[in-house]
Amino acid sequence: MHFLLVKIIYTSIMTENLIHQHLENIADFSSVAIKKGNPKYEQAISRVKEIYKTDYDKRSPFERDEHRILHSTAYRRLKNKTQVFFATDNDHICTRIEHVCHVASIAETIAKVLNLNLELVNAIAIGHDLGHAPFGHQGEYILNDIVLQYGIQKRFWHEGNSLNFVDNLETLPDYEGHQQNLNLTYAVRDGIVCHCGEVNDKVLIPRDEFCDLSQIQYASHLSPFTYEGCVVKLSDTIAYLGRDIEDALIYNILTNDQKKELEHIIQRAFPNEKLQNVSTNILTYYFIRDLCQNSTIEGGLKFTDSTFEMMRIIKEYNTANICGHDRLKPFKKYARLIIETIFEKLDKYYCEDILSALEKEEKLYPTLTSYFKKWLIRYTEINLAEKQRLQCDNKVVYDYKNQQSYRQSVIHFISAMTDKFAIKIFNEIISFT
């Protein structure tokens, strides 16, 4: 992990140096950066409730958010969550934690060039995927199918679930050891829920409305509240386009014809480069350079028409040839079997005495029952004495007496799992000992 961070930091520095060497007349966004004096600043740093603080803590509100995210268990789990390739054992294939580091690196580079708030873009970037399901977007689709089938909620989408995690589920101990919700600033929460990496508009400008983030239903239809949030949204797209290609080349899953097609696409942007020489860093440099050259406060963040079109073509190529590759189809079926099996198993425990029902099967399913019991105790009022003993002062999120609320707790419990943990639970369910 230390090597990964060093590599990403080096990439960020190199990319930034290249940009400064080759770009002139870059727009200065410092007047709209989220800092004191900006009309949005007080709203941007607002929290649902005041956060505990010591006299010697000199960190900014966004630095505190970044550190709270870094110490959360949801962030730690990202290292074993799918980006594109499921439950990979190859150390050089991108996982969700590497992806958020790449996004942070790209967003920081752009923010430095445009003079935006670095602390804010970092906090949004590392937290933007905290609510992603196991098995990547396939896991997200499966959970969405379940919530629609059972009428649990309107839809399951990872951006909304990431907001749910930072608002309601993730906790940290305060200075007295009591578990408290993360309670992040509005600007970071907004950037997380509005980060959707599907950029379909050529121009991205922040919205002015200070809205209730929990009421947002479709993040792709809403611009972030800050330019920093907009930068992370674009950085998300930049990060995955190149890295998906790199991983596909490492696994050698592309046919010769697919490689020729990709080479043709790449040569439109890099006439002097061969396919094997095109890395994530080169694509990242190209996209960042184009964005910084063509963005203005008045006109918003934007790419040239040719670059925007090339991004669209690469995205379509990746969807068809990498994300939709035949070798991933069995894994998608496997992921569905795992997630649906876990949901159906936990759904059957709903009764008047859920804890007793779980305890009766502890010998058969020790990991599943023990972890889910802790989940219920932490986020419901099912056992207030144990909740108090564990010093859980976080929000009560679910009504365990209501079946749909119980089912929602199961959905969120599954969404928190890593690929490896979901597979472990599945194997426990189907095994006979």
Short mmCIF file of C-alpha atoms in Angstrom, two decimals:
data_model
loop_
_atom_site.label_atom_id
_atom_site.label_comp_id
_atom_site.label_asym_id
_atom_site.label_seq_id
_atom_site.Cartn_x
_atom_site.Cartn_y
_atom_site.Cartn_z
CA MET A 1 0.00 0.00 0.00
CA HIS A 2 2.89 2.38 0.74
CA PHE A 3 4.32 1.73 -2.73
CA LEU A 4 0.93 2.44 -4.29
CA LEU A 5 0.62 5.78 -2.52
CA VAL A 6 4.18 6.75 -3.50
CA LYS A 7 3.45 5.81 -7.13
CA ILE A 8 0.23 7.86 -7.15
CA ILE A 9 1.93 10.85 -5.54
CA TYR A 10 4.76 10.63 -8.09
CA THR A 11 2.25 10.39 -10.92
CA SER A 12 0.43 13.45 -9.61
CA ILE A 13 3.65 15.48 -9.36
CA MET A 14 4.81 14.42 -12.82
CA THR A 15 1.45 15.17 -14.40
CA GLU A 16 1.30 18.56 -12.71
CA ASN A 17 4.82 19.43 -13.91
CA LEU A 18 3.93 18.46 -17.46
CA ILE A 19 0.85 20.66 -17.35
CA HIS A 20 2.78 23.67 -16.06
CA GLN A 21 5.44 23.15 -18.74
CA HIS A 22 2.99 23.10 -21.64
CA LEU A 23 0.03 25.25 -20.64
CA GLU A 24 -0.35 28.98 -20.74
CA ASN A 25 -3.19 31.36 -19.96
CA ILE A 26 -4.90 28.98 -17.55
CA ALA A 27 -8.00 30.44 -15.90
CA ASP A 28 -7.65 31.25 -12.21
CA PHE A 29 -10.58 29.80 -10.24
CA SER A 30 -9.37 31.08 -6.86
CA SER A 31 -12.26 33.56 -6.63
CA VAL A 32 -14.78 30.67 -6.66
CA ALA A 33 -12.74 28.23 -4.56
CA ILE A 34 -14.47 27.19 -1.34
CA LYS A 35 -12.61 29.30 1.19
CA LYS A 36 -13.41 32.13 3.59
CA GLY A 37 -14.95 35.00 1.66
CA ASN A 38 -16.78 32.77 -0.79
CA PRO A 39 -20.57 33.31 -0.38
CA LYS A 40 -21.00 29.52 -0.26
CA TYR A 41 -18.33 28.93 2.38
CA GLU A 42 -20.46 28.88 5.52
CA GLN A 43 -22.99 26.54 3.92
CA ALA A 44 -20.17 24.37 2.56
CA ILE A 45 -18.56 23.83 5.99
CA SER A 46 -21.86 23.35 7.83
CA ARG A 47 -22.49 20.06 9.65
CA VAL A 48 -25.69 18.49 10.90
CA LYS A 49 -24.39 19.02 14.43
CA GLU A 50 -21.27 20.53 15.94
CA ILE A 51 -18.32 18.19 15.92
CA TYR A 52 -16.12 17.55 18.96
CA LYS A 53 -12.78 19.33 18.86
CA THR A 54 -9.72 20.04 21.01
CA ASP A 55 -8.08 23.43 21.45
CA TYR A 56 -4.88 22.31 19.73
CA ASP A 57 -6.57 20.95 16.59
CA LYS A 58 -5.64 23.38 13.80
CA ARG A 59 -7.00 21.35 10.88
CA SER A 60 -9.46 22.90 8.47
CA PRO A 61 -13.02 21.49 8.32
CA PHE A 62 -12.20 19.62 5.11
CA GLU A 63 -8.93 18.22 6.48
CA ARG A 64 -10.91 16.83 9.41
CA ASP A 65 -13.35 15.24 6.97
CA GLU A 66 -10.54 13.63 4.99
CA HIS A 67 -9.01 12.16 8.14
CA ARG A 68 -12.39 10.92 9.41
CA ILE A 69 -12.95 9.14 6.11
CA LEU A 70 -9.44 7.65 6.12
CA HIS A 71 -10.04 6.15 9.57
CA SER A 72 -13.47 4.71 8.71
CA THR A 73 -13.99 1.00 8.23
CA ALA A 74 -15.79 1.60 4.92
CA TYR A 75 -12.61 3.13 3.51
CA ARG A 76 -10.52 0.14 4.66
CA ARG A 77 -12.90 -2.27 2.95
CA LEU A 78 -12.36 -0.63 -0.44
CA LYS A 79 -9.09 -2.54 -0.84
CA ASN A 80 -11.08 -5.74 -1.34
CA LYS A 81 -13.92 -4.36 -3.45
CA THR A 82 -14.13 -4.78 -7.21
CA GLN A 83 -13.35 -2.04 -9.67
CA VAL A 84 -13.88 -4.10 -12.87
CA PHE A 85 -12.36 -7.54 -12.29
CA PHE A 86 -14.00 -9.53 -9.49
CA ALA A 87 -12.15 -10.73 -6.40
CA THR A 88 -8.84 -10.49 -8.18
CA ASP A 89 -5.74 -12.17 -6.77
CA ASN A 90 -3.45 -10.13 -9.01
CA ASP A 91 -1.82 -7.39 -6.94
CA HIS A 92 -1.43 -5.17 -10.00
CA ILE A 93 -5.12 -5.06 -10.91
CA CYS A 94 -7.11 -2.03 -9.79
CA THR A 95 -9.39 -2.39 -6.80
CA ARG A 96 -11.81 0.21 -5.46
CA ILE A 97 -9.28 1.67 -3.01
CA GLU A 98 -6.73 2.24 -5.76
CA HIS A 99 -9.44 3.84 -7.88
CA VAL A 100 -10.32 6.43 -5.21
CA CYS A 101 -6.59 7.19 -4.82
CA HIS A 102 -6.33 7.74 -8.57
CA VAL A 103 -9.35 10.03 -8.48
CA ALA A 104 -7.80 11.98 -5.60
CA SER A 105 -4.52 12.29 -7.49
CA ILE A 106 -6.20 13.58 -10.65
CA ALA A 107 -8.54 15.92 -8.78
CA GLU A 108 -5.66 17.35 -6.75
CA THR A 109 -3.66 18.04 -9.92
CA ILE A 110 -6.58 19.86 -11.53
CA ALA A 111 -7.32 21.78 -8.34
CA LYS A 112 -3.70 22.92 -8.06
CA VAL A 113 -3.64 24.18 -11.64
CA LEU A 114 -6.99 25.98 -11.33
CA ASN A 115 -6.35 27.23 -7.76
CA LEU A 116 -9.26 25.43 -6.12
CA ASN A 117 -9.43 24.00 -2.59
CA LEU A 118 -7.14 20.94 -2.43
CA GLU A 119 -8.38 19.77 0.96
CA LEU A 120 -11.97 19.68 -0.25
CA VAL A 121 -11.24 17.75 -3.46
CA ASN A 122 -9.17 15.21 -1.52
CA ALA A 123 -11.90 14.60 1.03
CA ILE A 124 -14.58 14.14 -1.64
CA ALA A 125 -12.37 11.93 -3.79
CA ILE A 126 -11.34 9.41 -1.14
CA GLY A 127 -14.91 9.20 0.17
CA HIS A 128 -16.85 9.10 -3.07
CA ASP A 129 -17.20 5.29 -3.29
CA LEU A 130 -17.61 4.33 0.38
CA GLY A 131 -21.07 2.87 -0.30
CA HIS A 132 -20.13 0.81 -3.33
CA ALA A 133 -21.42 -2.75 -3.29
CA PRO A 134 -19.23 -5.85 -3.52
CA PHE A 135 -18.53 -7.05 -7.07
CA GLY A 136 -18.54 -3.52 -8.48
CA HIS A 137 -21.38 -2.21 -10.58
CA GLN A 138 -22.72 -5.75 -11.01
CA GLY A 139 -23.30 -5.91 -7.26
CA GLU A 140 -25.05 -2.55 -7.47
CA TYR A 141 -27.38 -3.82 -10.21
CA ILE A 142 -28.20 -6.96 -8.21
CA LEU A 143 -29.04 -5.03 -5.04
CA ASN A 144 -31.18 -2.68 -7.11
CA ASP A 145 -33.08 -5.67 -8.52
CA ILE A 146 -33.72 -6.93 -4.99
CA VAL A 147 -34.96 -3.61 -3.59
CA LEU A 148 -37.34 -3.24 -6.54
CA GLN A 149 -38.58 -6.83 -6.26
CA TYR A 150 -39.37 -6.48 -2.55
CA GLY A 151 -40.42 -2.82 -2.64
CA ILE A 152 -37.76 -1.91 -0.08
CA GLN A 153 -36.77 1.45 -1.54
CA LYS A 154 -37.10 3.30 -4.85
CA ARG A 155 -33.69 2.21 -6.10
CA PHE A 156 -30.23 1.22 -4.96
CA TRP A 157 -27.48 3.44 -6.35
CA HIS A 158 -23.98 3.57 -4.99
CA GLU A 159 -23.74 7.38 -4.87
CA GLY A 160 -26.81 7.54 -2.62
CA ASN A 161 -25.53 4.62 -0.58
CA SER A 162 -22.18 6.37 -0.11
CA LEU A 163 -24.04 9.35 1.36
CA ASN A 164 -26.01 6.94 3.54
CA PHE A 165 -22.79 5.44 4.88
CA VAL A 166 -21.12 8.75 5.75
CA ASP A 167 -24.35 10.17 7.19
CA ASN A 168 -25.84 7.21 9.04
CA LEU A 169 -23.67 4.11 9.22
CA GLU A 170 -19.96 4.85 9.56
CA THR A 171 -18.79 5.86 13.02
CA LEU A 172 -15.62 6.84 14.85
CA PRO A 173 -14.95 6.90 18.59
CA ASP A 174 -14.89 10.36 20.15
CA TYR A 175 -12.33 11.35 22.79
CA GLU A 176 -14.29 9.43 25.43
CA GLY A 177 -14.59 6.26 23.34
CA HIS A 178 -18.23 6.72 22.30
CA GLN A 179 -19.04 5.80 18.69
CA GLN A 180 -20.29 8.86 16.81
CA ASN A 181 -21.41 9.31 13.21
CA LEU A 182 -18.86 10.86 10.85
CA ASN A 183 -20.88 14.09 10.60
CA LEU A 184 -19.05 15.46 7.54
CA THR A 185 -19.38 18.93 6.07
CA TYR A 186 -22.08 19.71 3.53
CA ALA A 187 -19.59 20.26 0.68
CA VAL A 188 -17.97 16.85 1.15
CA ARG A 189 -21.32 15.07 1.49
CA ASP A 190 -22.57 16.88 -1.61
CA GLY A 191 -19.50 15.96 -3.64
CA ILE A 192 -19.93 12.31 -2.62
CA VAL A 193 -23.60 11.98 -3.57
CA CYS A 194 -23.19 14.01 -6.80
CA HIS A 195 -20.01 12.34 -8.02
CA CYS A 196 -21.59 10.13 -10.71
CA GLY A 197 -18.76 9.41 -13.16
CA GLU A 198 -21.02 9.28 -16.19
CA VAL A 199 -20.31 12.74 -17.56
CA ASN A 200 -22.76 13.34 -20.39
CA ASP A 201 -22.68 17.14 -20.50
CA LYS A 202 -19.88 19.01 -22.24
CA VAL A 203 -19.91 21.77 -19.60
CA LEU A 204 -20.04 21.32 -15.83
CA ILE A 205 -20.94 24.30 -13.62
CA PRO A 206 -21.84 24.07 -9.90
CA ARG A 207 -25.45 24.56 -8.88
CA ASP A 208 -26.42 27.41 -6.56
CA GLU A 209 -29.12 25.57 -4.62
CA PHE A 210 -28.33 24.48 -1.05
CA CYS A 211 -30.66 21.48 -1.00
CA ASP A 212 -31.43 18.53 1.27
CA LEU A 213 -28.95 15.94 -0.01
CA SER A 214 -30.93 13.02 1.39
CA GLN A 215 -33.76 13.85 -1.01
CA ILE A 216 -31.62 13.51 -4.14
CA GLN A 217 -32.78 10.56 -6.25
CA TYR A 218 -30.62 10.81 -9.38
CA ALA A 219 -27.12 12.22 -8.89
CA SER A 220 -26.43 12.31 -12.61
CA HIS A 221 -29.17 14.93 -13.01
CA LEU A 222 -27.66 17.34 -10.49
CA SER A 223 -24.39 19.30 -10.58
CA PRO A 224 -22.35 19.42 -7.37
CA PHE A 225 -22.63 22.49 -5.13
CA THR A 226 -18.95 23.43 -5.57
CA TYR A 227 -16.38 23.60 -8.35
CA GLU A 228 -14.32 21.19 -6.24
CA GLY A 229 -17.15 18.67 -6.40
CA CYS A 230 -17.34 19.17 -10.16
CA VAL A 231 -13.60 18.47 -10.44
CA VAL A 232 -13.99 15.17 -8.59
CA LYS A 233 -16.93 14.20 -10.80
CA LEU A 234 -14.79 14.69 -13.93
CA SER A 235 -11.76 13.07 -12.30
CA ASP A 236 -13.82 9.93 -11.64
CA THR A 237 -14.36 9.52 -15.38
CA ILE A 238 -10.74 10.29 -16.25
CA ALA A 239 -9.48 7.78 -13.67
CA TYR A 240 -11.42 4.74 -14.80
CA LEU A 241 -11.14 5.20 -18.57
CA GLY A 242 -7.42 4.61 -18.74
CA ARG A 243 -7.11 2.16 -15.88
CA ASP A 244 -9.76 -0.21 -17.22
CA ILE A 245 -7.71 -0.49 -20.42
CA GLU A 246 -4.50 -1.13 -18.48
CA ASP A 247 -6.10 -3.95 -16.49
CA ALA A 248 -7.52 -5.53 -19.66
CA LEU A 249 -4.05 -5.48 -21.22
CA ILE A 250 -2.50 -7.00 -18.09
CA TYR A 251 -5.00 -9.86 -18.25
CA ASN A 252 -4.61 -10.09 -22.03
CA ILE A 253 -8.35 -10.49 -22.57
CA LEU A 254 -8.56 -8.39 -25.72
CA THR A 255 -8.46 -10.05 -29.14
CA ASN A 256 -6.10 -8.82 -31.86
CA ASP A 257 -9.01 -7.09 -33.60
CA GLN A 258 -10.05 -5.39 -30.35
CA LYS A 259 -6.47 -4.24 -29.79
CA LYS A 260 -6.32 -2.82 -33.31
CA GLU A 261 -9.58 -0.98 -32.73
CA LEU A 262 -8.23 0.43 -29.48
CA GLU A 263 -4.95 1.37 -31.11
CA HIS A 264 -6.85 3.27 -33.77
CA ILE A 265 -8.76 5.17 -31.05
CA ILE A 266 -5.58 5.96 -29.13
CA GLN A 267 -3.65 7.12 -32.20
CA ARG A 268 -6.27 9.79 -32.83
CA ALA A 269 -5.05 11.46 -29.65
CA PHE A 270 -1.45 10.22 -29.64
CA PRO A 271 -0.22 9.90 -33.25
CA ASN A 272 3.30 9.00 -32.12
CA GLU A 273 2.37 6.42 -29.50
CA LYS A 274 1.91 2.67 -29.87
CA LEU A 275 -0.73 0.82 -27.88
CA GLN A 276 1.75 -0.84 -25.53
CA ASN A 277 3.19 2.57 -24.60
CA VAL A 278 -0.14 4.16 -23.66
CA SER A 279 -0.58 4.08 -19.89
CA THR A 280 -3.12 5.50 -17.48
CA ASN A 281 -0.69 8.36 -16.89
CA ILE A 282 -0.57 9.36 -20.57
CA LEU A 283 -4.35 9.33 -20.95
CA THR A 284 -4.69 11.18 -17.66
CA TYR A 285 -2.23 13.86 -18.79
CA TYR A 286 -4.07 14.34 -22.06
CA PHE A 287 -7.50 14.73 -20.45
CA ILE A 288 -6.28 16.97 -17.60
CA ARG A 289 -4.36 19.20 -20.01
CA ASP A 290 -7.38 19.62 -22.26
CA LEU A 291 -9.72 20.33 -19.35
CA CYS A 292 -7.46 22.94 -17.76
CA GLN A 293 -6.84 24.66 -21.09
CA ASN A 294 -10.51 25.06 -21.92
CA SER A 295 -12.16 25.79 -18.56
CA THR A 296 -13.17 29.23 -17.34
CA ILE A 297 -15.23 30.51 -14.44
CA GLU A 298 -17.77 32.00 -16.82
CA GLY A 299 -17.89 29.00 -19.17
CA GLY A 300 -17.47 26.22 -16.61
CA LEU A 301 -15.32 23.09 -16.62
CA LYS A 302 -15.20 21.64 -20.11
CA PHE A 303 -13.21 19.64 -22.63
CA THR A 304 -12.80 20.45 -26.31
CA ASP A 305 -15.35 18.81 -28.56
CA SER A 306 -12.74 16.41 -29.94
CA THR A 307 -11.57 15.30 -26.49
CA PHE A 308 -15.12 14.95 -25.18
CA GLU A 309 -15.94 12.80 -28.22
CA MET A 310 -12.83 10.68 -27.70
CA MET A 311 -13.81 10.11 -24.06
CA ARG A 312 -17.24 9.00 -25.22
CA ILE A 313 -15.72 6.59 -27.75
CA ILE A 314 -13.30 5.11 -25.18
CA LYS A 315 -16.14 4.72 -22.69
CA GLU A 316 -18.24 2.86 -25.26
CA TYR A 317 -15.24 0.70 -26.17
CA ASN A 318 -14.56 -0.18 -22.53
CA THR A 319 -18.21 -1.01 -21.88
CA ALA A 320 -18.47 -3.30 -24.88
CA ASN A 321 -15.05 -4.98 -24.81
CA ILE A 322 -13.94 -4.93 -21.17
CA CYS A 323 -16.91 -4.58 -18.80
CA GLY A 324 -19.02 -6.70 -21.17
CA HIS A 325 -16.31 -9.28 -21.86
CA ASP A 326 -17.41 -12.92 -22.08
CA ARG A 327 -14.97 -13.92 -19.33
CA LEU A 328 -16.81 -11.68 -16.89
CA LYS A 329 -20.21 -13.23 -17.56
CA PRO A 330 -19.71 -16.26 -15.26
CA PHE A 331 -18.53 -13.93 -12.50
CA LYS A 332 -21.67 -11.83 -12.91
CA LYS A 333 -23.81 -14.94 -12.48
CA TYR A 334 -21.69 -15.96 -9.50
CA ALA A 335 -22.08 -12.51 -7.92
CA ARG A 336 -25.86 -12.69 -8.35
CA LEU A 337 -25.99 -16.12 -6.75
CA ILE A 338 -23.90 -14.92 -3.79
CA ILE A 339 -25.81 -11.72 -3.10
CA GLU A 340 -29.27 -13.18 -3.60
CA THR A 341 -28.41 -16.19 -1.39
CA ILE A 342 -27.19 -13.97 1.45
CA PHE A 343 -30.23 -11.71 1.20
CA GLU A 344 -32.70 -14.62 1.16
CA LYS A 345 -30.97 -16.25 4.13
CA LEU A 346 -31.06 -13.09 6.28
CA ASP A 347 -34.60 -12.24 5.17
CA LYS A 348 -35.85 -15.51 6.67
CA TYR A 349 -34.67 -14.49 10.14
CA TYR A 350 -37.30 -11.78 10.37
CA CYS A 351 -39.74 -12.67 13.17
CA GLU A 352 -40.88 -11.41 16.59
CA ASP A 353 -37.55 -12.41 18.16
CA ILE A 354 -34.89 -11.88 15.53
CA LEU A 355 -31.91 -12.20 17.88
CA SER A 356 -33.10 -15.60 19.13
CA ALA A 357 -33.59 -16.77 15.55
CA LEU A 358 -30.02 -15.76 14.74
CA GLU A 359 -28.61 -17.33 17.90
CA LYS A 360 -30.26 -20.67 17.11
CA GLU A 361 -28.16 -20.95 13.97
CA GLU A 362 -24.86 -19.63 15.32
CA LYS A 363 -23.21 -23.06 15.09
CA LEU A 364 -24.26 -23.47 11.46
CA TYR A 365 -23.43 -19.95 10.30
CA PRO A 366 -21.14 -18.40 12.94
CA THR A 367 -19.73 -15.57 10.81
CA LEU A 368 -23.02 -14.53 9.21
CA THR A 369 -25.05 -14.56 12.42
CA SER A 370 -22.45 -12.87 14.65
CA TYR A 371 -21.74 -10.02 12.23
CA PHE A 372 -25.40 -9.39 11.45
CA LYS A 373 -26.32 -9.42 15.15
CA LYS A 374 -23.72 -6.72 15.76
CA TRP A 375 -25.11 -4.76 12.81
CA LEU A 376 -28.66 -4.86 14.22
CA ILE A 377 -27.53 -3.94 17.73
CA ARG A 378 -25.54 -1.01 16.41
CA TYR A 379 -28.22 0.50 14.18
CA THR A 380 -31.52 -0.46 15.86
CA GLU A 381 -33.04 -0.51 19.34
CA ILE A 382 -33.20 -4.30 19.42
CA ASN A 383 -30.86 -4.52 22.45
CA LEU A 384 -30.30 -1.13 24.05
CA ALA A 385 -28.30 -2.53 26.97
CA GLU A 386 -25.74 -4.09 24.63
CA LYS A 387 -25.74 -0.98 22.47
CA GLN A 388 -24.92 1.11 25.53
CA ARG A 389 -22.22 -1.34 26.66
CA LEU A 390 -20.58 -0.99 23.24
CA GLN A 391 -20.81 2.83 23.63
CA CYS A 392 -22.69 3.20 20.36
CA ASP A 393 -24.03 6.76 20.43
CA ASN A 394 -24.66 6.79 16.68
CA LYS A 395 -28.05 7.20 15.01
CA VAL A 396 -30.78 4.57 15.18
CA VAL A 397 -31.29 3.85 11.49
CA TYR A 398 -33.73 0.92 11.25
CA ASP A 399 -36.95 -0.19 12.92
CA TYR A 400 -36.36 -3.88 13.49
CA LYS A 401 -40.11 -4.42 14.10
CA ASN A 402 -40.91 -3.25 10.56
CA GLN A 403 -40.16 -5.87 7.90
CA GLN A 404 -39.30 -3.41 5.13
CA SER A 405 -36.98 -1.47 7.43
CA TYR A 406 -35.40 -4.78 8.47
CA ARG A 407 -34.91 -5.68 4.81
CA GLN A 408 -33.28 -2.32 4.20
CA SER A 409 -30.82 -3.13 6.99
CA VAL A 410 -30.01 -6.38 5.17
CA ILE A 411 -29.41 -4.51 1.90
CA HIS A 412 -27.03 -2.06 3.57
CA PHE A 413 -25.30 -4.89 5.44
CA ILE A 414 -24.61 -6.69 2.15
CA SER A 415 -23.54 -3.47 0.42
CA ALA A 416 -20.87 -2.98 3.08
CA MET A 417 -19.26 -6.34 2.34
CA THR A 418 -16.03 -6.81 0.44
CA ASP A 419 -15.90 -9.36 -2.38
CA LYS A 420 -13.93 -11.74 -0.18
CA PHE A 421 -16.27 -11.43 2.79
CA ALA A 422 -19.36 -11.98 0.63
CA ILE A 423 -17.76 -15.10 -0.85
CA LYS A 424 -16.85 -16.30 2.67
CA ILE A 425 -20.43 -15.84 3.88
CA PHE A 426 -21.81 -17.59 0.80
CA ASN A 427 -19.48 -20.56 1.31
CA GLU A 428 -20.56 -20.74 4.95
CA ILE A 429 -24.22 -20.87 3.91
CA ILE A 430 -23.76 -23.66 1.34
CA SER A 431 -21.26 -25.75 3.34
CA PHE A 432 -22.05 -28.77 5.50
CA THR A 433 -19.78 -29.46 8.46
#
